[in-house]
Amino acid sequence: SQQGEEDPQALSIQEGENATMNCSYKTSINNLQWYRQNSGRGLVHLILIRSNEREKHSGRLRVTLDTSKKSSSLLITASRAADTASYFCATDGWSNDMRFGAGTRLTVKP
Amino acid sequence: EPEVTQTPSHQVTQMGQEVILRCVPISNHLYFYWYRQILGQKVEFLVSFYNNEISEKSEIFDDQFSVERPDGSNFTLKIRSTKLEDSAMYFCASRAREGTGRAEAFFGQGTRLTVV
């Protein structure tokens, strides 16, 4: 299956710590994206990384992509309580089908 | 800032009834999607749409489902005969073209469908 699978399923950390979430997938991709979802709300785009890129930064977010291992990671540095949410990776195939993994539920304790 | 809007925010329907979920994508976007999320579970791809036709559809998107872009602005998902298991949050998303590829997706706030 093309869709990504995140791990861990749940992650609980203290404010100020870093949070790392991983995504693995099985087939060739055009790009990979990370999204955030607060409980019951819509998904918010965080970062898109293309298949020819290896690393991307946006503020406290750092995303890596290893196409040889078919994996990506999302690092949130200096986490805050407001970062508490579910985080999803979405793999974008060469046809128009963007598919999501099961997500990582991040809890940041104040 | 442009946004994807979905209506209604919540719909309750009797089993077997038809429902139409409506979405207004961002105006210059070219790629459109429907997803569903059963409470607390994964975000499931239903269908994608480009150039006035379906690009891809999942195994969930059977003959009970259809999509339309009737007037160049709205993008609708119709469920012909709803079942209890169709109860979920339905999300619409749209994307612009970026170079030869697709840019990030923007999601609506969802329609919560409850089938009773």
Short mmCIF file of C-alpha atoms in Angstrom, two decimals:
data_model
loop_
_atom_site.label_atom_id
_atom_site.label_comp_id
_atom_site.label_asym_id
_atom_site.label_seq_id
_atom_site.Cartn_x
_atom_site.Cartn_y
_atom_site.Cartn_z
CA SER A 1 0.00 0.00 0.00
CA GLN A 2 1.21 3.50 -0.74
CA GLN A 3 -0.13 5.07 2.40
CA GLY A 4 2.18 5.97 5.24
CA GLU A 5 2.20 4.40 8.66
CA GLU A 6 3.28 6.51 11.58
CA ASP A 7 4.95 5.47 14.75
CA PRO A 8 4.63 5.76 17.60
CA GLN A 9 0.83 5.69 17.78
CA ALA A 10 0.99 7.88 20.87
CA LEU A 11 3.71 10.04 22.37
CA SER A 12 3.66 11.92 25.68
CA ILE A 13 6.39 14.41 26.56
CA GLN A 14 7.05 17.39 28.81
CA GLU A 15 6.98 20.95 27.55
CA GLY A 16 10.38 21.96 26.22
CA GLU A 17 11.32 18.46 25.07
CA ASN A 18 11.63 17.45 21.44
CA ALA A 19 9.09 15.17 19.78
CA THR A 20 10.00 12.84 16.93
CA MET A 21 7.42 11.02 14.84
CA ASN A 22 8.19 8.60 12.05
CA CYS A 23 6.39 7.60 8.89
CA SER A 24 7.07 4.60 6.68
CA TYR A 25 5.53 3.81 3.32
CA LYS A 26 5.77 1.08 0.71
CA THR A 27 5.68 2.44 -2.81
CA SER A 28 7.26 5.22 -4.84
CA ILE A 29 6.04 8.70 -4.01
CA ASN A 30 5.97 12.12 -5.60
CA ASN A 31 6.03 13.94 -2.29
CA LEU A 32 5.24 13.44 1.38
CA GLN A 33 3.39 15.84 3.59
CA TRP A 34 2.81 16.23 7.31
CA TYR A 35 -0.45 17.49 8.74
CA ARG A 36 -1.72 18.31 12.17
CA GLN A 37 -5.24 17.78 13.48
CA ASN A 38 -6.67 19.15 16.66
CA SER A 39 -9.42 17.03 18.11
CA GLY A 40 -12.46 16.95 15.82
CA ARG A 41 -11.14 19.69 13.55
CA GLY A 42 -9.83 19.87 10.00
CA LEU A 43 -6.30 18.99 9.01
CA VAL A 44 -3.71 21.73 8.83
CA HIS A 45 -0.77 21.43 6.49
CA LEU A 46 2.67 21.65 8.12
CA ILE A 47 5.34 20.77 5.56
CA LEU A 48 5.59 19.23 2.08
CA ILE A 49 8.82 17.52 1.11
CA ARG A 50 9.40 16.37 -2.47
CA SER A 51 10.94 13.06 -3.40
CA ASN A 52 14.18 14.74 -4.50
CA GLU A 53 14.58 16.58 -1.18
CA ARG A 54 16.17 15.14 1.96
CA GLU A 55 15.40 17.69 4.65
CA LYS A 56 13.18 20.68 5.20
CA HIS A 57 12.70 23.13 8.04
CA SER A 58 9.84 25.38 9.05
CA GLY A 59 10.15 27.19 12.36
CA ARG A 60 10.39 24.53 15.08
CA LEU A 61 9.62 21.75 12.59
CA ARG A 62 12.21 19.64 10.80
CA VAL A 63 11.24 16.96 8.30
CA THR A 64 13.55 14.40 6.75
CA LEU A 65 12.89 12.03 3.89
CA ASP A 66 14.85 8.90 3.04
CA THR A 67 13.46 7.46 -0.17
CA SER A 68 15.85 4.49 -0.06
CA LYS A 69 14.31 3.43 3.27
CA LYS A 70 10.86 4.76 2.34
CA SER A 71 10.64 6.68 5.56
CA SER A 72 10.22 10.21 6.87
CA SER A 73 10.47 11.81 10.26
CA LEU A 74 8.93 14.91 11.79
CA LEU A 75 10.81 16.59 14.61
CA ILE A 76 9.17 19.26 16.73
CA THR A 77 11.74 21.07 18.84
CA ALA A 78 11.10 22.82 22.16
CA SER A 79 7.54 21.53 22.30
CA ARG A 80 4.71 23.52 23.84
CA ALA A 81 1.39 22.45 25.34
CA ALA A 82 -0.27 23.96 22.26
CA ASP A 83 1.49 21.37 20.10
CA THR A 84 -0.81 18.72 21.58
CA ALA A 85 -2.61 17.23 18.57
CA SER A 86 -2.58 14.29 16.17
CA TYR A 87 0.06 14.34 13.45
CA PHE A 88 -0.36 12.56 10.15
CA CYS A 89 1.91 11.88 7.23
CA ALA A 90 0.35 11.81 3.78
CA THR A 91 2.01 10.17 0.81
CA ASP A 92 1.33 11.59 -2.61
CA GLY A 93 1.68 9.13 -5.43
CA TRP A 94 2.27 9.97 -9.05
CA SER A 95 -1.43 9.73 -9.71
CA ASN A 96 -3.72 12.05 -7.82
CA ASP A 97 -4.22 10.05 -4.62
CA MET A 98 -2.92 11.54 -1.39
CA ARG A 99 -3.26 8.98 1.39
CA PHE A 100 -2.87 9.30 5.13
CA GLY A 101 -1.39 7.10 7.79
CA ALA A 102 -3.06 6.33 11.10
CA GLY A 103 -1.38 9.24 12.87
CA THR A 104 0.59 9.87 16.05
CA ARG A 105 -1.26 11.33 19.01
CA LEU A 106 1.14 13.79 20.69
CA THR A 107 0.48 15.03 24.21
CA VAL A 108 2.71 17.78 25.57
CA LYS A 109 2.37 18.22 29.31
CA PRO A 110 2.85 21.71 30.74
CA GLU B 1 -6.78 34.00 3.70
CA PRO B 2 -8.63 31.74 1.24
CA GLU B 3 -10.19 28.67 2.78
CA VAL B 4 -12.12 25.56 1.87
CA THR B 5 -15.66 25.72 3.19
CA GLN B 6 -17.96 22.77 3.83
CA THR B 7 -21.67 22.69 4.51
CA PRO B 8 -23.46 21.61 6.54
CA SER B 9 -21.22 21.26 9.57
CA HIS B 10 -23.44 18.51 10.93
CA GLN B 11 -26.04 16.38 9.16
CA VAL B 12 -28.30 13.76 10.70
CA THR B 13 -30.05 11.44 8.30
CA GLN B 14 -32.18 8.32 8.36
CA MET B 15 -30.62 5.10 7.15
CA GLY B 16 -31.39 4.59 3.48
CA GLN B 17 -31.74 8.30 2.72
CA GLU B 18 -29.60 10.18 0.24
CA VAL B 19 -27.28 12.92 1.46
CA ILE B 20 -25.26 15.53 -0.39
CA LEU B 21 -22.23 17.03 1.27
CA ARG B 22 -21.08 20.32 -0.16
CA CYS B 23 -17.67 21.88 -0.48
CA VAL B 24 -16.41 25.12 -1.95
CA PRO B 25 -12.71 24.67 -2.76
CA ILE B 26 -10.25 27.54 -3.00
CA SER B 27 -10.95 29.31 -6.27
CA ASN B 28 -7.73 28.79 -8.25
CA HIS B 29 -7.21 25.19 -7.12
CA LEU B 30 -7.35 22.35 -9.62
CA TYR B 31 -7.25 19.15 -7.55
CA PHE B 32 -10.09 18.13 -5.25
CA TYR B 33 -10.50 15.36 -2.71
CA TRP B 34 -12.94 13.76 -0.31
CA TYR B 35 -11.85 11.92 2.81
CA ARG B 36 -13.70 10.42 5.72
CA GLN B 37 -12.65 9.90 9.31
CA ILE B 38 -14.57 7.69 11.68
CA LEU B 39 -14.24 9.08 15.19
CA GLY B 40 -10.70 8.68 16.49
CA GLN B 41 -9.58 6.63 13.53
CA LYS B 42 -7.51 7.19 10.44
CA VAL B 43 -8.23 9.62 7.65
CA GLU B 44 -9.45 7.47 4.76
CA PHE B 45 -9.11 8.52 1.13
CA LEU B 46 -12.35 8.31 -0.82
CA VAL B 47 -11.82 10.01 -4.16
CA SER B 48 -9.79 12.58 -6.05
CA PHE B 49 -10.97 14.77 -8.90
CA TYR B 50 -9.11 16.69 -11.57
CA ASN B 51 -10.03 18.20 -14.92
CA ASN B 52 -13.72 17.48 -14.35
CA GLU B 53 -13.30 13.79 -13.79
CA ILE B 54 -12.39 11.30 -11.09
CA SER B 55 -8.61 10.68 -10.98
CA GLU B 56 -8.51 7.99 -8.32
CA LYS B 57 -10.96 6.30 -6.01
CA SER B 58 -10.55 3.93 -3.11
CA GLU B 59 -12.26 0.64 -2.48
CA ILE B 60 -14.60 2.49 -0.11
CA PHE B 61 -15.90 4.62 -2.95
CA ASP B 62 -18.43 2.16 -4.35
CA ASP B 63 -21.59 2.70 -6.37
CA GLN B 64 -23.29 4.35 -3.40
CA PHE B 65 -20.97 7.33 -3.75
CA SER B 66 -20.66 9.94 -6.46
CA VAL B 67 -18.96 13.31 -6.85
CA GLU B 68 -19.77 16.32 -8.97
CA ARG B 69 -18.42 19.74 -9.70
CA PRO B 70 -21.66 21.13 -11.09
CA ASP B 71 -20.91 24.81 -11.52
CA GLY B 72 -17.15 25.36 -11.41
CA SER B 73 -17.15 26.34 -7.75
CA ASN B 74 -18.95 23.69 -5.71
CA PHE B 75 -17.67 20.15 -5.26
CA THR B 76 -20.22 17.71 -3.90
CA LEU B 77 -20.18 14.21 -2.48
CA LYS B 78 -23.44 12.28 -2.74
CA ILE B 79 -24.19 9.13 -0.78
CA ARG B 80 -27.24 7.50 -2.37
CA SER B 81 -28.51 5.20 0.34
CA THR B 82 -26.82 5.83 3.64
CA LYS B 83 -25.87 3.05 6.02
CA LEU B 84 -25.11 3.23 9.72
CA GLU B 85 -21.43 2.66 8.97
CA ASP B 86 -21.33 5.80 6.83
CA SER B 87 -21.45 7.83 10.04
CA ALA B 88 -18.18 9.75 10.07
CA MET B 89 -16.58 13.12 9.57
CA TYR B 90 -16.20 13.90 5.87
CA PHE B 91 -13.44 16.26 4.78
CA CYS B 92 -13.02 18.03 1.50
CA ALA B 93 -9.61 19.27 0.35
CA SER B 94 -8.24 21.21 -2.60
CA ARG B 95 -4.79 21.86 -4.02
CA ALA B 96 -3.19 24.14 -6.55
CA ARG B 97 -0.75 23.10 -9.22
CA GLU B 98 2.86 23.88 -8.37
CA GLY B 99 5.27 23.61 -11.26
CA THR B 100 4.69 20.16 -12.71
CA GLY B 101 3.39 18.82 -9.40
CA ARG B 102 0.79 19.55 -6.75
CA ALA B 103 1.07 21.97 -3.85
CA GLU B 104 -0.04 21.34 -0.29
CA ALA B 105 -3.68 20.52 0.39
CA PHE B 106 -6.08 22.80 2.20
CA PHE B 107 -8.84 21.10 4.15
CA GLY B 108 -12.29 22.21 5.14
CA GLN B 109 -13.51 21.89 8.71
CA GLY B 110 -15.57 18.85 7.80
CA THR B 111 -19.16 17.68 7.83
CA ARG B 112 -20.12 15.35 10.62
CA LEU B 113 -22.59 12.84 9.18
CA THR B 114 -24.69 10.85 11.60
CA VAL B 115 -26.85 8.07 10.18
CA VAL B 116 -29.60 6.87 12.50
#
